[in-house]
PDB file of N, CA and C and ligand atoms in Angstrom:
ATOM      1  N   MET A  30     -21.413  34.780 -10.816  1.00 96.00           N
ATOM      2  CA  MET A  30     -20.610  35.615 -11.733  1.00 96.00           C
ATOM      3  C   MET A  30     -20.001  36.818 -10.732  1.00 96.00           C
ATOM      4  N   ARG A  31     -18.776  36.946 -11.097  1.00 98.00           N
ATOM      5  CA  ARG A  31     -17.921  38.023 -10.422  1.00 98.00           C
ATOM      6  C   ARG A  31     -17.679  39.229 -11.120  1.00 98.00           C
ATOM      7  N   VAL A  32     -17.839  40.373 -10.569  1.00 98.00           N
ATOM      8  CA  VAL A  32     -17.692  41.611 -11.400  1.00 98.00           C
ATOM      9  C   VAL A  32     -16.549  42.316 -10.937  1.00 98.00           C
ATOM     10  N   ASP A  33     -15.763  42.789 -11.841  1.00 98.00           N
ATOM     11  CA  ASP A  33     -14.500  43.566 -11.804  1.00 98.00           C
ATOM     12  C   ASP A  33     -14.597  44.762 -12.665  1.00 98.00           C
ATOM     13  N   VAL A  34     -14.217  45.819 -12.182  1.00 98.00           N
ATOM     14  CA  VAL A  34     -14.357  47.131 -13.006  1.00 98.00           C
ATOM     15  C   VAL A  34     -12.739  47.631 -12.969  1.00 98.00           C
ATOM     16  N   ASP A  35     -12.408  48.341 -14.153  1.00 98.00           N
ATOM     17  CA  ASP A  35     -11.058  49.014 -14.165  1.00 98.00           C
ATOM     18  C   ASP A  35     -11.343  50.484 -14.202  1.00 98.00           C
ATOM     19  N   ARG A  36     -11.159  51.080 -12.909  1.00 97.00           N
ATOM     20  CA  ARG A  36     -11.452  52.441 -12.925  1.00 97.00           C
ATOM     21  C   ARG A  36     -10.588  53.312 -13.531  1.00 97.00           C
ATOM     22  N   ASP A  37      -9.487  52.963 -13.859  1.00 97.00           N
ATOM     23  CA  ASP A  37      -8.641  53.750 -14.972  1.00 97.00           C
ATOM     24  C   ASP A  37      -9.282  53.879 -16.294  1.00 97.00           C
ATOM     25  N   ARG A  38     -10.126  52.865 -16.630  1.00 97.00           N
ATOM     26  CA  ARG A  38     -10.862  53.022 -17.983  1.00 97.00           C
ATOM     27  C   ARG A  38     -12.156  53.674 -18.021  1.00 97.00           C
ATOM     28  N   CYS A  39     -12.662  53.763 -16.983  1.00 98.00           N
ATOM     29  CA  CYS A  39     -14.049  54.115 -16.641  1.00 98.00           C
ATOM     30  C   CYS A  39     -14.087  55.799 -17.025  1.00 98.00           C
ATOM     31  N   CYS A  40     -14.951  56.075 -17.895  1.00 97.00           N
ATOM     32  CA  CYS A  40     -15.150  57.507 -18.176  1.00 97.00           C
ATOM     33  C   CYS A  40     -16.193  58.242 -17.441  1.00 97.00           C
ATOM     34  N   GLY A  41     -17.018  57.322 -16.413  1.00 97.00           N
ATOM     35  CA  GLY A  41     -18.003  58.131 -15.858  1.00 97.00           C
ATOM     36  C   GLY A  41     -19.239  58.147 -16.406  1.00 97.00           C
ATOM     37  N   ALA A  42     -19.458  57.434 -17.600  1.00 93.00           N
ATOM     38  CA  ALA A  42     -20.646  57.622 -18.288  1.00 93.00           C
ATOM     39  C   ALA A  42     -22.032  57.090 -17.592  1.00 93.00           C
ATOM     40  N   GLY A  43     -21.762  56.409 -16.662  1.00 96.00           N
ATOM     41  CA  GLY A  43     -22.869  55.946 -15.824  1.00 96.00           C
ATOM     42  C   GLY A  43     -23.920  55.122 -16.536  1.00 96.00           C
ATOM     43  N   MET A  44     -23.652  54.428 -17.615  1.00 96.00           N
ATOM     44  CA  MET A  44     -24.568  53.407 -18.273  1.00 96.00           C
ATOM     45  C   MET A  44     -24.766  52.175 -17.326  1.00 96.00           C
ATOM     46  N   CYS A  45     -23.672  51.737 -16.709  1.00 98.00           N
ATOM     47  CA  CYS A  45     -23.728  50.531 -15.857  1.00 98.00           C
ATOM     48  C   CYS A  45     -24.689  50.835 -14.687  1.00 98.00           C
ATOM     49  N   ALA A  46     -24.570  52.006 -13.985  1.00 98.00           N
ATOM     50  CA  ALA A  46     -25.475  52.380 -12.886  1.00 98.00           C
ATOM     51  C   ALA A  46     -26.989  52.386 -13.311  1.00 98.00           C
ATOM     52  N   LEU A  47     -27.200  52.930 -14.375  1.00 98.00           N
ATOM     53  CA  LEU A  47     -28.498  52.972 -14.987  1.00 98.00           C
ATOM     54  C   LEU A  47     -28.891  51.649 -15.178  1.00 98.00           C
ATOM     55  N   GLU A  48     -28.213  50.783 -15.756  1.00 98.00           N
ATOM     56  CA  GLU A  48     -28.793  49.571 -16.178  1.00 98.00           C
ATOM     57  C   GLU A  48     -28.856  48.592 -14.957  1.00 98.00           C
ATOM     58  N   ALA A  49     -27.971  48.530 -14.008  1.00 98.00           N
ATOM     59  CA  ALA A  49     -28.058  47.713 -12.986  1.00 98.00           C
ATOM     60  C   ALA A  49     -27.677  48.448 -11.645  1.00 98.00           C
ATOM     61  N   PRO A  50     -28.580  49.146 -11.189  1.00 98.00           N
ATOM     62  CA  PRO A  50     -28.243  50.018 -10.047  1.00 98.00           C
ATOM     63  C   PRO A  50     -28.151  49.274  -8.468  1.00 98.00           C
ATOM     64  N   GLU A  51     -28.443  47.990  -8.757  1.00 98.00           N
ATOM     65  CA  GLU A  51     -28.203  47.075  -7.547  1.00 98.00           C
ATOM     66  C   GLU A  51     -26.679  46.745  -7.497  1.00 98.00           C
ATOM     67  N   VAL A  52     -26.003  46.669  -8.590  1.00 98.00           N
ATOM     68  CA  VAL A  52     -24.669  46.192  -8.608  1.00 98.00           C
ATOM     69  C   VAL A  52     -23.661  47.512  -8.774  1.00 98.00           C
ATOM     70  N   PHE A  53     -24.147  48.625  -9.585  1.00 98.00           N
ATOM     71  CA  PHE A  53     -23.042  49.475  -9.743  1.00 98.00           C
ATOM     72  C   PHE A  53     -23.615  50.796  -9.380  1.00 98.00           C
ATOM     73  N   ASP A  54     -22.706  51.610  -8.995  1.00 98.00           N
ATOM     74  CA  ASP A  54     -23.080  53.083  -8.531  1.00 98.00           C
ATOM     75  C   ASP A  54     -21.861  53.975  -9.160  1.00 98.00           C
ATOM     76  N   GLN A  55     -22.025  55.135  -9.075  1.00 98.00           N
ATOM     77  CA  GLN A  55     -20.938  56.196  -9.299  1.00 98.00           C
ATOM     78  C   GLN A  55     -20.581  56.999  -8.148  1.00 98.00           C
ATOM     79  N   ASP A  56     -19.271  57.231  -7.959  1.00 97.00           N
ATOM     80  CA  ASP A  56     -18.636  57.849  -6.858  1.00 97.00           C
ATOM     81  C   ASP A  56     -19.119  59.312  -6.900  1.00 97.00           C
ATOM     82  N   GLU A  57     -19.461  59.854  -5.759  1.00 96.00           N
ATOM     83  CA  GLU A  57     -20.075  61.076  -5.769  1.00 96.00           C
ATOM     84  C   GLU A  57     -19.136  62.124  -6.109  1.00 96.00           C
ATOM     85  N   THR A  58     -17.767  61.832  -5.848  1.00 96.00           N
ATOM     86  CA  THR A  58     -16.784  62.950  -6.043  1.00 96.00           C
ATOM     87  C   THR A  58     -16.362  62.955  -7.409  1.00 96.00           C
ATOM     88  N   ASP A  59     -15.890  61.773  -8.020  1.00 96.00           N
ATOM     89  CA  ASP A  59     -15.242  61.754  -9.342  1.00 96.00           C
ATOM     90  C   ASP A  59     -16.264  61.284 -10.306  1.00 96.00           C
ATOM     91  N   GLY A  60     -17.290  60.595  -9.948  1.00 97.00           N
ATOM     92  CA  GLY A  60     -18.185  60.214 -11.119  1.00 97.00           C
ATOM     93  C   GLY A  60     -17.942  58.807 -11.502  1.00 97.00           C
ATOM     94  N   LEU A  61     -16.803  58.073 -11.056  1.00 98.00           N
ATOM     95  CA  LEU A  61     -16.234  56.961 -11.602  1.00 98.00           C
ATOM     96  C   LEU A  61     -17.126  55.643 -11.022  1.00 98.00           C
ATOM     97  N   VAL A  62     -17.022  54.523 -11.551  1.00 98.00           N
ATOM     98  CA  VAL A  62     -17.929  53.525 -11.216  1.00 98.00           C
ATOM     99  C   VAL A  62     -17.434  52.855  -9.781  1.00 98.00           C
ATOM    100  N   VAL A  63     -18.566  52.564  -8.992  1.00 98.00           N
ATOM    101  CA  VAL A  63     -18.258  51.796  -7.782  1.00 98.00           C
ATOM    102  C   VAL A  63     -19.031  50.533  -7.891  1.00 98.00           C
ATOM    103  N   VAL A  64     -18.517  49.505  -7.565  1.00 98.00           N
ATOM    104  CA  VAL A  64     -19.048  48.297  -7.423  1.00 98.00           C
ATOM    105  C   VAL A  64     -19.791  47.933  -6.165  1.00 98.00           C
ATOM    106  N   LEU A  65     -21.047  47.755  -6.106  1.00 98.00           N
ATOM    107  CA  LEU A  65     -21.815  47.537  -4.962  1.00 98.00           C
ATOM    108  C   LEU A  65     -21.867  45.995  -4.527  1.00 98.00           C
ATOM    109  N   LEU A  66     -21.949  45.120  -5.539  1.00 98.00           N
ATOM    110  CA  LEU A  66     -21.944  43.643  -5.219  1.00 98.00           C
ATOM    111  C   LEU A  66     -20.948  43.101  -6.335  1.00 98.00           C
ATOM    112  N   THR A  67     -19.909  42.583  -5.798  1.00 98.00           N
ATOM    113  CA  THR A  67     -18.867  41.885  -6.662  1.00 98.00           C
ATOM    114  C   THR A  67     -19.295  40.630  -7.184  1.00 98.00           C
ATOM    115  N   GLU A  68     -20.242  39.921  -6.306  1.00 98.00           N
ATOM    116  CA  GLU A  68     -20.719  38.598  -6.574  1.00 98.00           C
ATOM    117  C   GLU A  68     -22.181  38.582  -6.506  1.00 98.00           C
ATOM    118  N   PRO A  69     -22.976  39.374  -7.617  1.00 98.00           N
ATOM    119  CA  PRO A  69     -24.365  39.649  -7.504  1.00 98.00           C
ATOM    120  C   PRO A  69     -25.061  38.168  -7.677  1.00 98.00           C
ATOM    121  N   PRO A  70     -26.257  38.004  -7.316  1.00 98.00           N
ATOM    122  CA  PRO A  70     -27.112  36.781  -7.417  1.00 98.00           C
ATOM    123  C   PRO A  70     -27.310  36.520  -8.848  1.00 98.00           C
ATOM    124  N   ASP A  71     -27.494  35.459  -9.091  1.00 97.00           N
ATOM    125  CA  ASP A  71     -27.783  34.909 -10.440  1.00 97.00           C
ATOM    126  C   ASP A  71     -29.072  35.512 -11.068  1.00 97.00           C
ATOM    127  N   THR A  72     -30.104  35.980 -10.341  1.00 98.00           N
ATOM    128  CA  THR A  72     -31.127  36.632 -10.781  1.00 98.00           C
ATOM    129  C   THR A  72     -30.783  38.036 -11.549  1.00 98.00           C
ATOM    130  N   LEU A  73     -29.605  38.512 -11.172  1.00 98.00           N
ATOM    131  CA  LEU A  73     -29.230  39.645 -11.814  1.00 98.00           C
ATOM    132  C   LEU A  73     -28.205  39.631 -13.129  1.00 98.00           C
ATOM    133  N   ASP A  74     -27.899  38.252 -13.509  1.00 98.00           N
ATOM    134  CA  ASP A  74     -27.047  38.101 -14.648  1.00 98.00           C
ATOM    135  C   ASP A  74     -27.252  38.812 -15.663  1.00 98.00           C
ATOM    136  N   ASP A  75     -28.623  38.917 -16.243  1.00 98.00           N
ATOM    137  CA  ASP A  75     -28.931  39.433 -17.524  1.00 98.00           C
ATOM    138  C   ASP A  75     -28.691  40.904 -17.508  1.00 98.00           C
ATOM    139  N   VAL A  76     -28.964  41.579 -16.508  1.00 98.00           N
ATOM    140  CA  VAL A  76     -28.659  43.064 -16.378  1.00 98.00           C
ATOM    141  C   VAL A  76     -27.277  43.337 -16.253  1.00 98.00           C
ATOM    142  N   VAL A  77     -26.740  42.616 -15.427  1.00 98.00           N
ATOM    143  CA  VAL A  77     -25.219  42.831 -15.335  1.00 98.00           C
ATOM    144  C   VAL A  77     -24.459  42.514 -16.558  1.00 98.00           C
ATOM    145  N   ARG A  78     -24.932  41.555 -17.365  1.00 98.00           N
ATOM    146  CA  ARG A  78     -24.254  41.486 -18.790  1.00 98.00           C
ATOM    147  C   ARG A  78     -24.570  42.667 -19.617  1.00 98.00           C
ATOM    148  N   SER A  79     -25.819  43.128 -19.542  1.00 98.00           N
ATOM    149  CA  SER A  79     -26.331  44.298 -20.220  1.00 98.00           C
ATOM    150  C   SER A  79     -25.573  45.438 -19.941  1.00 98.00           C
ATOM    151  N   ALA A  80     -25.163  45.691 -18.760  1.00 98.00           N
ATOM    152  CA  ALA A  80     -24.377  46.810 -18.263  1.00 98.00           C
ATOM    153  C   ALA A  80     -23.026  46.730 -18.799  1.00 98.00           C
ATOM    154  N   ALA A  81     -22.549  45.424 -18.770  1.00 98.00           N
ATOM    155  CA  ALA A  81     -21.163  45.403 -19.159  1.00 98.00           C
ATOM    156  C   ALA A  81     -21.099  45.640 -20.799  1.00 98.00           C
ATOM    157  N   GLU A  82     -22.040  45.249 -21.517  1.00 97.00           N
ATOM    158  CA  GLU A  82     -22.125  45.443 -23.052  1.00 97.00           C
ATOM    159  C   GLU A  82     -22.329  46.907 -23.380  1.00 97.00           C
ATOM    160  N   GLN A  83     -22.947  47.804 -22.368  1.00 96.00           N
ATOM    161  CA  GLN A  83     -23.317  49.223 -22.689  1.00 96.00           C
ATOM    162  C   GLN A  83     -22.191  50.027 -22.114  1.00 96.00           C
ATOM    163  N   CYS A  84     -21.296  49.594 -21.429  1.00 97.00           N
ATOM    164  CA  CYS A  84     -20.202  50.495 -21.070  1.00 97.00           C
ATOM    165  C   CYS A  84     -19.453  50.825 -22.214  1.00 97.00           C
ATOM    166  N   PRO A  85     -19.100  52.232 -22.585  1.00 97.00           N
ATOM    167  CA  PRO A  85     -18.532  52.723 -23.586  1.00 97.00           C
ATOM    168  C   PRO A  85     -16.998  52.412 -23.523  1.00 97.00           C
ATOM    169  N   SER A  86     -16.513  52.351 -22.366  1.00 97.00           N
ATOM    170  CA  SER A  86     -14.960  52.089 -22.064  1.00 97.00           C
ATOM    171  C   SER A  86     -14.578  50.751 -22.187  1.00 97.00           C
ATOM    172  N   GLY A  87     -15.372  49.857 -21.898  1.00 97.00           N
ATOM    173  CA  GLY A  87     -15.042  48.481 -21.652  1.00 97.00           C
ATOM    174  C   GLY A  87     -14.382  48.170 -20.287  1.00 97.00           C
ATOM    175  N   ALA A  88     -14.879  48.888 -19.286  1.00 98.00           N
ATOM    176  CA  ALA A  88     -14.273  49.062 -18.025  1.00 98.00           C
ATOM    177  C   ALA A  88     -14.930  47.956 -17.102  1.00 98.00           C
ATOM    178  N   VAL A  89     -15.980  47.296 -17.446  1.00 98.00           N
ATOM    179  CA  VAL A  89     -16.615  46.286 -16.812  1.00 98.00           C
ATOM    180  C   VAL A  89     -16.114  44.811 -17.265  1.00 98.00           C
ATOM    181  N   ARG A  90     -15.493  43.968 -16.328  1.00 97.00           N
ATOM    182  CA  ARG A  90     -15.287  42.680 -16.636  1.00 97.00           C
ATOM    183  C   ARG A  90     -15.981  41.773 -15.857  1.00 97.00           C
ATOM    184  N   LEU A  91     -16.342  40.794 -16.522  1.00 98.00           N
ATOM    185  CA  LEU A  91     -17.403  39.708 -15.868  1.00 98.00           C
ATOM    186  C   LEU A  91     -16.635  38.351 -15.968  1.00 98.00           C
ATOM    187  N   ARG A  92     -16.475  37.552 -14.857  1.00 97.00           N
ATOM    188  CA  ARG A  92     -16.029  36.224 -14.871  1.00 97.00           C
ATOM    189  C   ARG A  92     -17.247  35.325 -14.401  1.00 97.00           C
ATOM    190  N   GLU A  93     -17.651  34.400 -15.385  1.00 90.00           N
ATOM    191  CA  GLU A  93     -18.325  33.410 -14.959  1.00 90.00           C
ATOM    192  C   GLU A  93     -18.078  32.400 -13.999  1.00 90.00           C
TER     193      GLU A  93
HETATM  194  S1  SF4 B 129     -20.610  52.450 -17.927  1.00 58.19           S
HETATM  195 FE1  SF4 B 129     -18.534  51.897 -17.871  1.00 58.19          FE
HETATM  196  S2  SF4 B 129     -17.663  54.126 -18.244  1.00 58.19           S
HETATM  197 FE2  SF4 B 129     -19.633  54.385 -17.494  1.00 58.19          FE
HETATM  198  S3  SF4 B 129     -19.421  54.526 -15.149  1.00 58.19           S
HETATM  199 FE3  SF4 B 129     -19.867  52.457 -15.809  1.00 58.19          FE
HETATM  200  S4  SF4 B 129     -17.931  51.421 -15.907  1.00 58.19           S
HETATM  201 FE4  SF4 B 129     -17.625  53.715 -15.987  1.00 58.19          FE
END
């Protein structure tokens, strides 16, 4: 799976970083999403999908 984010859409809600902290973080200065792993291991697929579903702004895009 490949993870992309649209920082222009991100509102800094932080749901992704809470759900999958191995893959997502928030920038210390603006609070917007930072992707730590653009190609996370398969073992994280479920939490990455959950993080994408919980993002209130639809900023997380996943490509299988
Ligand atoms: S959940 Fe969505 S809006 Fe919130 S920080 Fe993550 S990408 Fe941004």
